[in-house]
Coordinates of C-alpha atoms in Angstrom, one line a residue:
Chain A
M184 CA 16.1 -32.0 -30.2
A185 CA 14.3 -29.1 -29.4
S186 CA 10.6 -29.0 -31.1
S187 CA 7.9 -26.7 -29.3
S188 CA 6.4 -27.7 -26.1
S189 CA 3.0 -29.5 -25.9
S190 CA 2.3 -29.6 -21.7
G191 CA 0.3 -26.8 -21.9
L192 CA 2.3 -25.0 -18.8
T193 CA 2.4 -21.6 -18.8
F194 CA 5.8 -20.2 -17.7
K195 CA 6.7 -16.7 -16.2
L196 CA 9.7 -15.6 -15.5
H197 CA 11.1 -13.2 -13.1
P198 CA 14.2 -10.9 -14.1
L199 CA 16.0 -11.2 -11.3
V200 CA 16.5 -15.1 -12.3
I201 CA 18.2 -13.6 -15.2
V202 CA 20.4 -11.2 -13.6
N203 CA 21.4 -14.2 -11.2
I204 CA 23.0 -16.2 -13.8
S205 CA 24.4 -13.2 -15.3
D206 CA 26.4 -12.4 -12.1
H207 CA 27.2 -16.3 -11.3
Y208 CA 28.6 -16.4 -14.9
T209 CA 30.6 -13.3 -14.7
R210 CA 32.2 -14.0 -11.6
V211 CA 33.0 -17.4 -12.1
K212 CA 34.5 -15.9 -15.6
S213 CA 36.6 -13.3 -13.7
Q214 CA 38.0 -15.1 -11.1
L215 CA 39.4 -17.8 -13.7
S216 CA 41.1 -14.8 -16.2
L217 CA 42.9 -12.4 -14.0
P218 CA 42.2 -8.5 -14.4
P219 CA 45.2 -7.1 -16.3
S220 CA 46.3 -5.0 -13.7
L221 CA 47.2 -7.6 -11.3
T222 CA 49.3 -9.9 -13.4
S223 CA 53.2 -8.9 -14.2
T224 CA 54.2 -7.0 -17.2
S225 CA 55.3 -10.1 -19.4
S226 CA 51.9 -11.8 -19.1
A227 CA 49.9 -8.7 -18.9
A228 CA 49.4 -9.1 -23.2
T229 CA 48.6 -12.7 -23.0
S230 CA 46.0 -11.8 -20.3
N231 CA 44.8 -8.9 -22.2
N232 CA 44.3 -11.1 -25.1
N233 CA 42.5 -13.7 -22.8
N234 CA 40.2 -10.8 -21.7
N235 CA 39.8 -9.7 -25.2
N236 CA 38.9 -13.0 -26.9
S237 CA 36.6 -14.4 -24.3
N238 CA 34.5 -12.1 -25.6
G239 CA 33.0 -14.1 -28.5
G240 CA 34.1 -17.4 -26.7
E241 CA 36.3 -18.4 -29.2
N242 CA 39.4 -18.4 -27.1
N243 CA 42.3 -21.0 -27.3
Q244 CA 43.6 -21.0 -23.5
N245 CA 40.1 -21.6 -22.0
P246 CA 36.2 -21.7 -23.3
P247 CA 33.7 -19.7 -21.4
P248 CA 33.2 -21.9 -18.3
R249 CA 29.4 -23.2 -17.9
V250 CA 27.9 -22.6 -14.6
Y251 CA 25.0 -24.4 -13.3
G252 CA 22.2 -23.6 -10.7
C253 CA 18.8 -24.6 -9.5
V254 CA 15.7 -22.3 -9.8
I255 CA 13.1 -22.0 -7.7
G256 CA 9.3 -21.0 -7.6
V257 CA 5.7 -21.3 -7.3
Q258 CA 3.7 -23.7 -9.3
R259 CA 0.1 -23.2 -8.9
G260 CA -2.3 -25.1 -11.0
R261 CA -0.9 -24.8 -14.9
T262 CA 1.5 -22.0 -14.3
V263 CA 4.7 -22.1 -13.5
E264 CA 6.3 -18.9 -11.5
I265 CA 10.2 -18.9 -11.6
F266 CA 11.2 -16.0 -8.6
N267 CA 14.8 -16.9 -7.8
S268 CA 17.9 -19.6 -8.2
F269 CA 20.8 -20.1 -6.7
E270 CA 24.3 -21.9 -7.7
L271 CA 24.9 -25.8 -7.2
I272 CA 28.2 -27.8 -7.3
Y273 CA 28.3 -30.1 -10.6
D274 CA 31.5 -31.7 -11.9
P275 CA 31.0 -32.2 -15.5
S276 CA 33.9 -34.6 -16.3
T277 CA 32.8 -37.1 -13.5
R278 CA 29.0 -35.9 -14.0
S279 CA 28.7 -36.0 -10.2
L280 CA 26.4 -33.7 -8.6
D281 CA 27.0 -32.7 -5.1
R282 CA 23.7 -33.4 -3.3
S283 CA 24.5 -32.6 0.2
F284 CA 25.5 -29.1 -0.6
L285 CA 22.0 -28.8 -2.7
E286 CA 19.9 -30.4 0.2
K287 CA 21.7 -27.6 2.4
K288 CA 21.0 -24.7 -0.1
Q289 CA 17.6 -25.9 -0.3
E290 CA 17.3 -26.1 3.6
L291 CA 18.5 -22.3 4.0
Y292 CA 16.3 -21.1 1.0
K293 CA 13.3 -22.7 2.9
K294 CA 13.8 -20.4 5.7
V295 CA 13.9 -17.3 4.2
F296 CA 11.3 -18.1 1.2
P297 CA 9.0 -20.7 2.6
H298 CA 6.6 -20.9 -0.3
F299 CA 9.3 -22.0 -3.2
Y300 CA 10.1 -24.9 -4.7
V301 CA 12.9 -26.5 -6.2
L302 CA 11.2 -26.1 -10.1
G303 CA 14.4 -26.8 -12.4
W304 CA 17.9 -26.1 -13.2
Y305 CA 19.9 -23.1 -15.5
S306 CA 23.1 -23.6 -17.2
T307 CA 25.0 -21.0 -19.3
G308 CA 25.5 -22.0 -22.8
S309 CA 24.7 -21.6 -26.6
D310 CA 22.4 -24.8 -27.1
A311 CA 21.0 -27.6 -25.5
Q312 CA 23.2 -30.5 -25.0
E313 CA 22.8 -34.5 -25.0
S314 CA 25.0 -34.4 -21.3
D315 CA 22.6 -32.0 -20.2
M316 CA 20.1 -34.9 -20.0
H317 CA 22.2 -36.4 -17.2
F318 CA 21.8 -33.6 -14.8
H319 CA 18.3 -33.3 -15.6
K320 CA 17.9 -36.9 -14.7
A321 CA 19.5 -36.2 -11.3
L322 CA 16.9 -33.8 -10.3
M323 CA 14.2 -35.5 -11.3
D324 CA 14.3 -37.1 -7.8
I325 CA 13.5 -34.0 -6.2
N326 CA 10.6 -32.7 -9.0
E327 CA 9.1 -34.8 -11.5
S328 CA 9.8 -32.9 -14.8
P329 CA 12.1 -30.5 -13.8
L330 CA 12.8 -27.2 -16.3
Y331 CA 15.9 -26.3 -17.9
V332 CA 16.5 -22.7 -18.1
L333 CA 19.6 -21.9 -20.5
L334 CA 20.6 -18.8 -21.1
N335 CA 23.7 -17.8 -24.0
P336 CA 26.3 -15.6 -22.3
A337 CA 27.1 -14.5 -26.0
I338 CA 27.0 -10.8 -26.1
N339 CA 25.4 -10.2 -29.6
P340 CA 24.5 -6.3 -30.4
A341 CA 22.3 -7.9 -33.5
Q342 CA 20.2 -9.9 -31.2
K343 CA 16.5 -8.4 -30.8
D344 CA 15.7 -11.3 -28.3
L345 CA 16.4 -12.6 -24.8
P346 CA 19.5 -15.1 -25.2
V347 CA 17.3 -17.0 -22.8
T348 CA 15.5 -20.5 -23.5
I349 CA 13.3 -22.6 -21.2
Y350 CA 13.3 -26.5 -21.8
E351 CA 11.1 -29.2 -20.6
S352 CA 11.6 -32.8 -21.1
E353 CA 9.3 -35.2 -22.7
L354 CA 8.9 -39.0 -23.5
H355 CA 9.5 -39.3 -27.1
V356 CA 9.6 -42.7 -29.1
I357 CA 12.4 -42.6 -31.1
D358 CA 13.6 -45.4 -33.1
G359 CA 10.8 -47.6 -31.1
V360 CA 12.9 -46.4 -27.7
P361 CA 11.3 -44.5 -25.7
Q362 CA 13.7 -41.4 -24.7
L363 CA 13.7 -38.0 -22.8
I364 CA 14.4 -35.3 -24.9
F365 CA 14.4 -31.9 -24.4
V366 CA 11.7 -29.6 -25.9
R367 CA 11.6 -25.5 -26.3
S368 CA 8.6 -24.0 -24.0
S369 CA 7.6 -19.9 -24.3
Y370 CA 7.5 -18.2 -21.6
T371 CA 6.6 -14.6 -20.2
I372 CA 8.9 -12.3 -18.4
E373 CA 7.0 -11.3 -14.8
T374 CA 7.6 -8.5 -12.7
V375 CA 6.6 -7.5 -9.2
E376 CA 6.4 -3.6 -8.9
A377 CA 9.5 -2.9 -7.0
E378 CA 11.1 -5.6 -8.9
R379 CA 10.5 -3.3 -12.2
I380 CA 11.7 -0.1 -10.9
S381 CA 14.5 -1.5 -9.5
V382 CA 15.2 -3.0 -13.0
D383 CA 14.5 0.2 -14.5
H384 CA 16.8 2.1 -12.4
V385 CA 19.7 -0.1 -13.1
A386 CA 19.0 -0.9 -16.6
H387 CA 19.2 3.4 -17.4
L388 CA 21.8 3.7 -14.4
K389 CA 20.9 7.5 -14.2
P390 CA 22.8 9.3 -11.4
S391 CA 21.3 8.6 -8.3
G392 CA 20.4 11.1 -5.8
G393 CA 20.0 13.9 -8.2
S394 CA 17.5 16.5 -7.5
A395 CA 13.8 15.9 -7.6
A396 CA 13.5 17.4 -11.0
T397 CA 15.7 14.9 -12.4
Q398 CA 14.4 12.0 -11.2
L399 CA 10.9 13.1 -12.4
A400 CA 12.6 13.7 -15.8
A401 CA 14.0 10.1 -15.5
Q402 CA 10.7 8.4 -14.6
L403 CA 8.7 10.3 -17.2
T404 CA 11.4 9.1 -19.9
G405 CA 11.0 6.0 -19.0
I406 CA 7.1 6.2 -19.7
H407 CA 7.8 8.0 -22.6
S408 CA 9.8 5.6 -24.1
A409 CA 7.3 2.6 -23.3
I410 CA 4.6 4.7 -25.2
K411 CA 6.8 4.8 -28.0
M412 CA 7.1 1.5 -28.0
L413 CA 3.3 0.6 -27.8
N414 CA 3.2 3.1 -31.1
S415 CA 5.5 1.2 -33.0
R416 CA 4.1 -1.9 -32.2
I417 CA 1.0 -0.7 -33.3
R418 CA 2.0 1.0 -36.7
V419 CA 3.8 -2.4 -37.7
L420 CA 0.1 -3.9 -37.2
H421 CA -1.8 -1.5 -39.2
Q422 CA 0.8 -1.5 -42.0
Y423 CA 0.4 -5.3 -41.6
L424 CA -3.3 -4.8 -42.0
V425 CA -3.3 -2.4 -44.9
G426 CA -1.0 -4.9 -46.8
M427 CA -3.4 -7.7 -46.5
Q428 CA -6.4 -5.6 -47.6
K429 CA -4.2 -4.7 -50.3
G430 CA -3.6 -8.2 -51.2
D431 CA 0.6 -7.7 -51.3
I432 CA 0.4 -10.1 -48.3
P433 CA -1.6 -13.2 -48.2
C434 CA -4.4 -13.2 -45.4
E435 CA -3.9 -15.1 -42.1
S436 CA -6.9 -15.6 -40.5
S437 CA -5.8 -16.9 -37.3
L438 CA -3.6 -13.2 -36.6
L439 CA -6.9 -11.5 -37.8
R440 CA -8.9 -13.6 -35.5
Q441 CA -6.3 -12.1 -32.6
V442 CA -6.3 -8.5 -34.1
S443 CA -10.1 -8.6 -33.7
S444 CA -10.4 -10.1 -30.4
L445 CA -7.8 -7.2 -29.6
L446 CA -10.0 -4.1 -30.6
R447 CA -13.3 -5.9 -29.4
R448 CA -11.5 -5.3 -25.5
L449 CA -11.2 -1.8 -26.3
P450 CA -14.7 -0.6 -25.1
A451 CA -14.2 -1.9 -21.9
I452 CA -12.9 1.4 -21.1
E453 CA -16.0 3.5 -22.2
S454 CA -18.4 1.5 -19.7
E455 CA -19.6 3.9 -16.7
K456 CA -18.1 2.0 -13.9
F457 CA -14.9 2.7 -15.0
Q458 CA -15.6 6.4 -16.1
D459 CA -17.0 6.7 -12.2
D460 CA -13.8 5.1 -10.8
F461 CA -11.4 6.8 -12.8
L462 CA -12.8 10.4 -12.3
M463 CA -12.5 9.4 -8.6
E464 CA -9.1 8.5 -8.2
Y465 CA -8.4 12.0 -11.0
N466 CA -10.2 13.8 -8.4
D467 CA -8.3 12.6 -5.3
T468 CA -4.8 13.4 -6.9
L469 CA -5.7 16.7 -7.6
L470 CA -7.0 17.6 -4.3
I471 CA -3.7 16.2 -2.7
T472 CA -1.8 18.3 -5.4
Y473 CA -3.7 21.2 -4.2
L474 CA -3.0 20.4 -0.4
A475 CA 0.7 19.9 -1.0
M476 CA 0.5 23.6 -2.6
F477 CA -1.6 24.8 0.2
T478 CA 0.7 23.5 2.5
N479 CA 3.9 25.1 0.7
C480 CA 2.4 28.4 0.2
S481 CA 1.3 28.6 4.1
S482 CA 4.8 27.5 4.5
T483 CA 6.3 30.0 2.5
M484 CA 3.8 32.8 3.8
N485 CA 5.1 31.7 7.8
E486 CA 9.0 32.2 6.3
L487 CA 8.0 35.7 5.0
V488 CA 6.2 37.0 7.8
D489 CA 9.0 35.9 10.2
K490 CA 11.3 37.6 8.1
F491 CA 9.0 40.7 8.2
N492 CA 8.7 40.7 11.9
T493 CA 12.4 40.2 12.5
T494 CA 13.4 43.3 10.2
Y495 CA 10.3 45.8 11.9
D496 CA 10.8 44.3 15.3
R497 CA 9.7 47.6 17.2
H498 CA 10.5 46.5 20.4
S499 CA 14.4 45.7 20.5
R500 CA 15.5 48.5 18.8
R501 CA 14.6 52.4 19.1
G502 CA 11.3 52.8 18.0
G503 CA 10.5 52.8 14.4
R504 CA 11.3 51.4 11.0
T505 CA 15.3 50.7 11.0
A506 CA 16.9 51.4 7.7
F507 CA 17.2 48.0 5.9
I508 CA 21.1 47.3 5.6
Chain B
M239 CA 15.3 5.2 -33.5
D240 CA 13.5 8.5 -32.2
S241 CA 13.8 7.3 -28.7
A242 CA 17.6 7.2 -28.8
I243 CA 17.8 10.7 -29.9
A244 CA 15.6 12.1 -27.4
Q245 CA 17.4 10.3 -24.5
K246 CA 20.8 11.4 -25.5
T247 CA 19.6 15.3 -26.0
W248 CA 18.0 14.9 -22.4
E249 CA 21.1 13.7 -21.3
L250 CA 23.2 16.1 -22.9
E251 CA 20.9 19.2 -21.7
N252 CA 21.3 17.6 -17.9
N253 CA 24.5 17.2 -17.8
I254 CA 24.4 13.5 -17.4
L255 CA 27.9 12.2 -16.9
A256 CA 27.9 9.0 -19.0
V257 CA 28.7 6.2 -17.1
E258 CA 31.4 4.2 -19.1
A259 CA 29.6 1.6 -20.7
P260 CA 31.0 -1.6 -19.5
N261 CA 32.9 -3.6 -21.3
P262 CA 34.3 -7.1 -20.5
S263 CA 37.4 -6.0 -19.7
S264 CA 36.0 -3.8 -17.0
D265 CA 34.4 -6.7 -15.6
F266 CA 37.4 -7.2 -13.2
I267 CA 35.3 -5.8 -10.4
F268 CA 34.0 -9.0 -9.9
Y269 CA 37.1 -10.5 -9.5
Y270 CA 38.1 -11.2 -5.9
D271 CA 41.2 -10.7 -5.1
E272 CA 42.1 -12.3 -1.6
V273 CA 45.4 -11.4 -1.1
A274 CA 44.8 -7.7 -1.8
Q275 CA 41.4 -8.0 0.7
A276 CA 43.6 -9.4 3.7
M277 CA 46.3 -7.1 3.4
S278 CA 43.7 -4.1 3.6
L279 CA 41.7 -6.1 6.5
K280 CA 45.2 -5.9 8.4
A281 CA 46.2 -2.5 7.4
K282 CA 42.7 -1.2 8.6
P283 CA 43.0 2.5 7.4
W284 CA 39.5 3.1 8.3
G285 CA 40.2 2.8 12.0
N286 CA 41.9 6.0 12.3
D287 CA 39.5 8.1 10.4
P288 CA 35.9 8.0 11.0
H289 CA 35.2 9.5 7.8
F290 CA 36.9 7.1 5.9
F291 CA 34.6 5.8 3.4
K292 CA 32.9 7.9 1.4
R293 CA 31.2 5.8 -1.3
V294 CA 29.1 2.4 -1.5
K295 CA 29.1 0.9 -5.0
I296 CA 26.1 -1.2 -5.1
S297 CA 25.8 -4.0 -7.8
A298 CA 22.7 -4.6 -10.1
L299 CA 21.9 -8.0 -8.5
A300 CA 22.6 -6.7 -4.9
L301 CA 19.9 -3.8 -5.5
L302 CA 17.3 -6.1 -7.4
K303 CA 17.6 -8.6 -4.2
M304 CA 17.5 -6.4 -1.5
V305 CA 14.5 -4.5 -3.0
I306 CA 12.4 -7.3 -3.9
H307 CA 13.2 -9.1 -0.2
A308 CA 11.9 -5.7 1.4
R309 CA 8.9 -5.2 -0.5
S310 CA 7.8 -9.2 0.1
G311 CA 7.7 -8.0 4.0
G312 CA 4.5 -5.5 3.2
T313 CA 4.5 -3.4 6.2
I314 CA 6.9 -5.2 8.2
E315 CA 10.5 -4.9 8.6
V316 CA 12.9 -7.3 7.0
M317 CA 16.7 -7.8 7.1
G318 CA 19.7 -9.5 5.2
L319 CA 23.1 -9.3 5.2
M320 CA 24.9 -8.0 2.2
Q321 CA 28.6 -9.4 1.1
G322 CA 31.3 -7.9 -0.8
K323 CA 34.9 -6.0 -0.5
T324 CA 36.6 -2.6 -0.2
G325 CA 38.3 -1.0 -2.7
G326 CA 39.7 2.1 -1.5
D327 CA 37.1 5.0 0.3
A328 CA 34.7 3.1 -1.3
I329 CA 32.7 -0.5 0.0
I330 CA 31.6 -2.8 -2.9
V331 CA 28.7 -4.7 -2.5
M332 CA 27.9 -7.8 -4.5
D333 CA 25.4 -10.0 -3.5
A334 CA 23.0 -9.3 -0.8
F335 CA 20.5 -12.7 1.0
A336 CA 17.8 -12.2 3.3
L337 CA 17.8 -13.6 7.0
P338 CA 15.1 -15.6 8.3
V339 CA 14.2 -13.1 10.8
E340 CA 11.8 -10.7 10.6
G341 CA 12.6 -7.9 13.0
T342 CA 10.5 -5.1 15.2
E343 CA 11.9 -2.0 16.2
T344 CA 12.6 -3.2 19.3
R345 CA 15.1 -5.9 18.7
V346 CA 18.5 -5.2 19.4
N347 CA 20.4 -8.8 19.0
A348 CA 18.1 -9.8 15.8
Q349 CA 21.5 -11.2 14.3
A350 CA 22.1 -13.3 17.2
D351 CA 19.1 -15.6 16.0
A352 CA 20.4 -15.4 12.6
Y353 CA 24.1 -16.1 13.5
E354 CA 23.7 -19.7 12.3
Y355 CA 22.1 -19.3 9.0
M356 CA 24.8 -17.0 8.2
V357 CA 27.2 -19.0 8.9
D358 CA 26.0 -21.9 6.9
Y359 CA 24.8 -19.5 4.2
S360 CA 28.3 -18.2 3.6
Q361 CA 29.9 -21.8 3.7
T362 CA 28.1 -22.9 1.2
N363 CA 28.7 -19.9 -1.1
K364 CA 32.4 -20.0 -0.6
Q365 CA 32.0 -23.6 -2.0
A366 CA 29.9 -22.4 -5.0
G367 CA 32.5 -19.8 -5.8
R368 CA 31.5 -16.4 -3.9
L369 CA 34.2 -15.8 -2.2
E370 CA 33.5 -12.3 -0.4
N371 CA 32.9 -11.5 2.8
V372 CA 30.2 -10.4 4.7
V373 CA 30.5 -5.9 4.4
G374 CA 27.4 -5.3 5.9
W375 CA 23.4 -5.2 6.6
Y376 CA 20.6 -4.0 5.1
H377 CA 16.8 -3.8 6.8
S378 CA 13.9 -1.9 5.5
H379 CA 11.7 1.2 7.0
P380 CA 8.5 0.5 4.5
G381 CA 6.8 3.8 4.5
Y382 CA 8.6 5.7 6.8
G383 CA 11.9 6.7 4.8
C384 CA 16.0 5.8 5.0
W385 CA 17.3 7.4 8.1
L386 CA 18.6 5.0 10.9
S387 CA 16.6 4.7 14.4
G388 CA 18.0 4.7 17.9
I389 CA 18.2 0.8 17.7
D390 CA 19.8 0.9 14.6
V391 CA 22.1 3.0 15.7
S392 CA 23.0 1.2 18.7
T393 CA 23.6 -1.7 16.5
Q394 CA 25.8 -0.4 13.9
M395 CA 28.3 1.0 16.3
L396 CA 28.4 -2.4 17.9
N397 CA 28.6 -3.8 14.4
Q398 CA 31.6 -0.9 13.5
Q399 CA 33.6 -1.8 16.4
F400 CA 34.1 -5.7 16.0
Q401 CA 33.2 -6.5 12.3
E402 CA 34.8 -3.9 10.8
P403 CA 34.5 -2.9 7.8
F404 CA 30.4 -2.6 7.9
L405 CA 27.7 -0.8 6.7
A406 CA 24.3 0.2 7.0
V407 CA 21.8 0.5 4.2
V408 CA 18.0 1.1 4.6
I409 CA 15.3 0.6 2.0
D410 CA 12.1 2.0 2.1
P411 CA 10.0 -0.5 -0.3
T412 CA 6.6 1.8 0.0
R413 CA 8.5 4.7 -1.1
T414 CA 9.7 3.4 -3.8
V415 CA 6.9 2.0 -5.1
S416 CA 4.8 5.2 -4.9
A417 CA 7.6 7.4 -6.3
G418 CA 9.0 5.3 -9.1
K419 CA 12.6 5.7 -7.9
V420 CA 14.2 3.6 -5.8
D421 CA 14.3 4.8 -2.1
I422 CA 17.8 3.8 -0.4
G423 CA 20.2 5.2 1.9
A424 CA 23.7 3.7 2.9
F425 CA 25.0 5.3 6.5
R426 CA 28.1 4.4 8.8
T427 CA 27.9 5.7 12.5
Y428 CA 30.3 8.2 14.1
P429 CA 32.2 6.5 17.6
E430 CA 30.6 7.0 20.6
G431 CA 31.6 11.1 21.1
Y432 CA 32.9 12.1 17.8
K433 CA 31.9 15.2 16.6
P434 CA 31.5 16.0 13.2
T435 CA 33.5 18.9 11.8
D436 CA 31.3 19.6 8.8
D437 CA 27.7 19.4 8.6
P438 CA 26.3 17.5 5.4
I439 CA 23.0 18.7 4.3
S440 CA 21.5 15.7 3.2
E441 CA 18.0 15.5 1.1
Y442 CA 15.0 16.6 2.9
Q443 CA 12.7 13.2 3.5
T444 CA 9.2 13.8 5.2
I445 CA 8.9 11.5 8.4
P446 CA 5.8 10.5 10.0
L447 CA 5.4 12.4 13.2
N448 CA 5.6 9.2 15.5
K449 CA 9.1 8.5 13.9
I450 CA 10.5 12.1 13.9
E451 CA 11.6 12.0 17.6
D452 CA 13.5 9.1 16.9
F453 CA 15.3 10.1 13.8
G454 CA 15.8 13.8 15.4
V455 CA 17.7 12.4 18.6
H456 CA 20.3 10.5 16.4
C457 CA 20.4 12.2 13.4
K458 CA 24.0 13.5 13.9
Q459 CA 25.6 9.9 14.9
Y460 CA 25.8 9.0 11.6
Y461 CA 26.7 10.3 8.1
A462 CA 25.5 8.8 4.7
L463 CA 27.3 7.6 1.7
N464 CA 27.4 8.0 -1.7
I465 CA 25.6 5.1 -3.7
T466 CA 26.5 4.4 -7.4
Y467 CA 25.8 1.1 -9.0
F468 CA 27.4 -1.0 -11.5
K469 CA 26.7 -3.6 -13.7
S470 CA 28.7 -6.6 -15.7
S471 CA 29.0 -5.8 -19.2
L472 CA 26.4 -9.5 -19.6
D473 CA 24.2 -7.4 -17.3
C474 CA 23.7 -4.6 -19.3
H475 CA 23.4 -6.3 -22.7
L476 CA 20.3 -8.3 -20.4
L477 CA 19.0 -6.0 -19.4
D478 CA 18.3 -3.5 -22.4
L479 CA 16.7 -6.9 -24.3
L480 CA 14.4 -6.9 -21.0
W481 CA 12.9 -3.7 -21.8
N482 CA 11.7 -5.2 -24.7
K483 CA 9.8 -7.1 -23.0
Y484 CA 8.9 -5.4 -19.9
W485 CA 7.5 -2.1 -21.6
V486 CA 4.2 -3.5 -21.1
N487 CA 4.5 -3.7 -17.5
T488 CA 6.0 0.1 -17.0
L489 CA 2.6 1.6 -19.0
S490 CA 0.1 -0.7 -16.7
S491 CA 1.7 -0.4 -13.2
S492 CA -0.4 2.1 -11.4
P493 CA 1.0 3.8 -8.3
L494 CA -2.3 4.9 -6.9
L495 CA -3.9 1.6 -6.7
G496 CA -1.2 0.0 -5.4
N497 CA -0.5 2.6 -2.3
G498 CA -3.7 3.6 -1.5
D499 CA -3.2 3.1 2.1
Y500 CA 0.0 4.8 2.6
V501 CA -1.2 7.5 0.8
A502 CA -3.8 8.0 3.5
G503 CA -1.7 7.3 6.4
Q504 CA 0.7 10.0 4.9
L505 CA -2.5 12.7 4.6
S506 CA -3.6 11.9 8.4
D507 CA 0.0 12.5 9.7
L508 CA 0.0 15.6 7.3
G509 CA -3.8 16.2 9.0
I510 CA -2.2 15.9 13.2
S511 CA 1.4 17.9 12.0
F512 CA -1.6 21.1 10.8
L513 CA -2.8 20.9 14.1
C514 CA 0.1 20.6 16.6
T515 CA 1.4 24.0 14.8

């Protein structure tokens, strides 16, 4: 069912959407299974089992619930940027979508975010299913080609990639019958600066309100690990290219073209205009640091002078210096 | 991996208390116990002690939403409400939503306009499965720090009379972006005439001259609460994987370019204060 998309749209996903969906899912799941502290002692064992088993989704009593919701964002030309999302009420057994609820929510969100439009819908699960097409078609009267964002809530520690996939719908002719099927699309993660900082903050959960030194250390660690990532990726590329040169790995011309275009972009930093701007910024920062140091020094001096005056004050005591007790 | 070892060494050297790694069984903070909440609302243990609430726990989602909303306002103050519950001496904030009012410091009753929105939103949320009640409000102070202004103090005192338990949160998105750490503060006011017995020393923050008077007059009428954050196990997992994608943004972000006018404003403020002394 899922082949690669051919619509040519680029998708940008904001981390807020991912956290939103995950929160919705966690909420619904925890409301369904009572926490162990609240159940009576006799059923504590079974609810403990519930909590432990629902991790893998393989639970006899209740499979993890599917949650449904709507994603909103902006579409500019060929770029689709998904900013936010909200929950929807959908009954999978009767396949009915609560329309009035959707409209109400849309209205509310329009008041606060007037630029965002409904771009599609989201759900949780491991794979796109046939039944999802009904929901998809229901949304088609709001947006002619809605997106389907699927999050896989199973926590798999070996996984390296985000368990989020974006599907589009395309009309394909199968067995002579034109049918809508889901096709996978690729996406990139896009962040606003503030978003990145708060995601970073929460992701690493360093103790908040620490002294300035720990905050600085935290930020530097972040940059350090980012540089380490870059370094490791470049190393992998380098090894790959060396392997290709030796002949161990078959030559792949598309990859070589990409690498050469990347390398050709590097000299952009060497231009004179860049150096001028860079040095100007650098000087500005140094000046400000110098100024801050000055202010600090002058305030310390001020304090010192005040203390000196208080200890050696000649007018209030009977003349001369007093012993420093 | 080297980075993991480096992080562990750093954590050890700085005595970082490891926050217990969330596992599925500890996700029960997300469970809303209606009966227990109703009982605690009736008992009102905060009625007698103005210093009752000492801590705030903010969920990852709420923090993200509040910071993004605050930043999207630019230099205009924005505000919104927070939903959550109480847990002992802590207020737990699960979610936040924006209100369609752009506040200026002179509007005392900004919430009167937004009541309809609030009621509608809370109703739809309850239908969709978010059962928590409104437990506070947040607003932004772009560029001038996290504290409560005179208007904020009177609004919060009113809230604490009629809508207990209620919390005030202030976010500074400009300082967040320029410092690289989230600038946020959570406050509760003392009732009229109450003198706090101990004087907690709060972290120093520079406040521009045109606001310093407002800050000084009211700074004894409220106290700051300690903020911690929490996230679910799924959030943990997803955020770890997200890091693989956005390390590029970490490297490419430049706080200097984004905040030129803020820095210039701070410098001119510094110049004026030099002249005054």
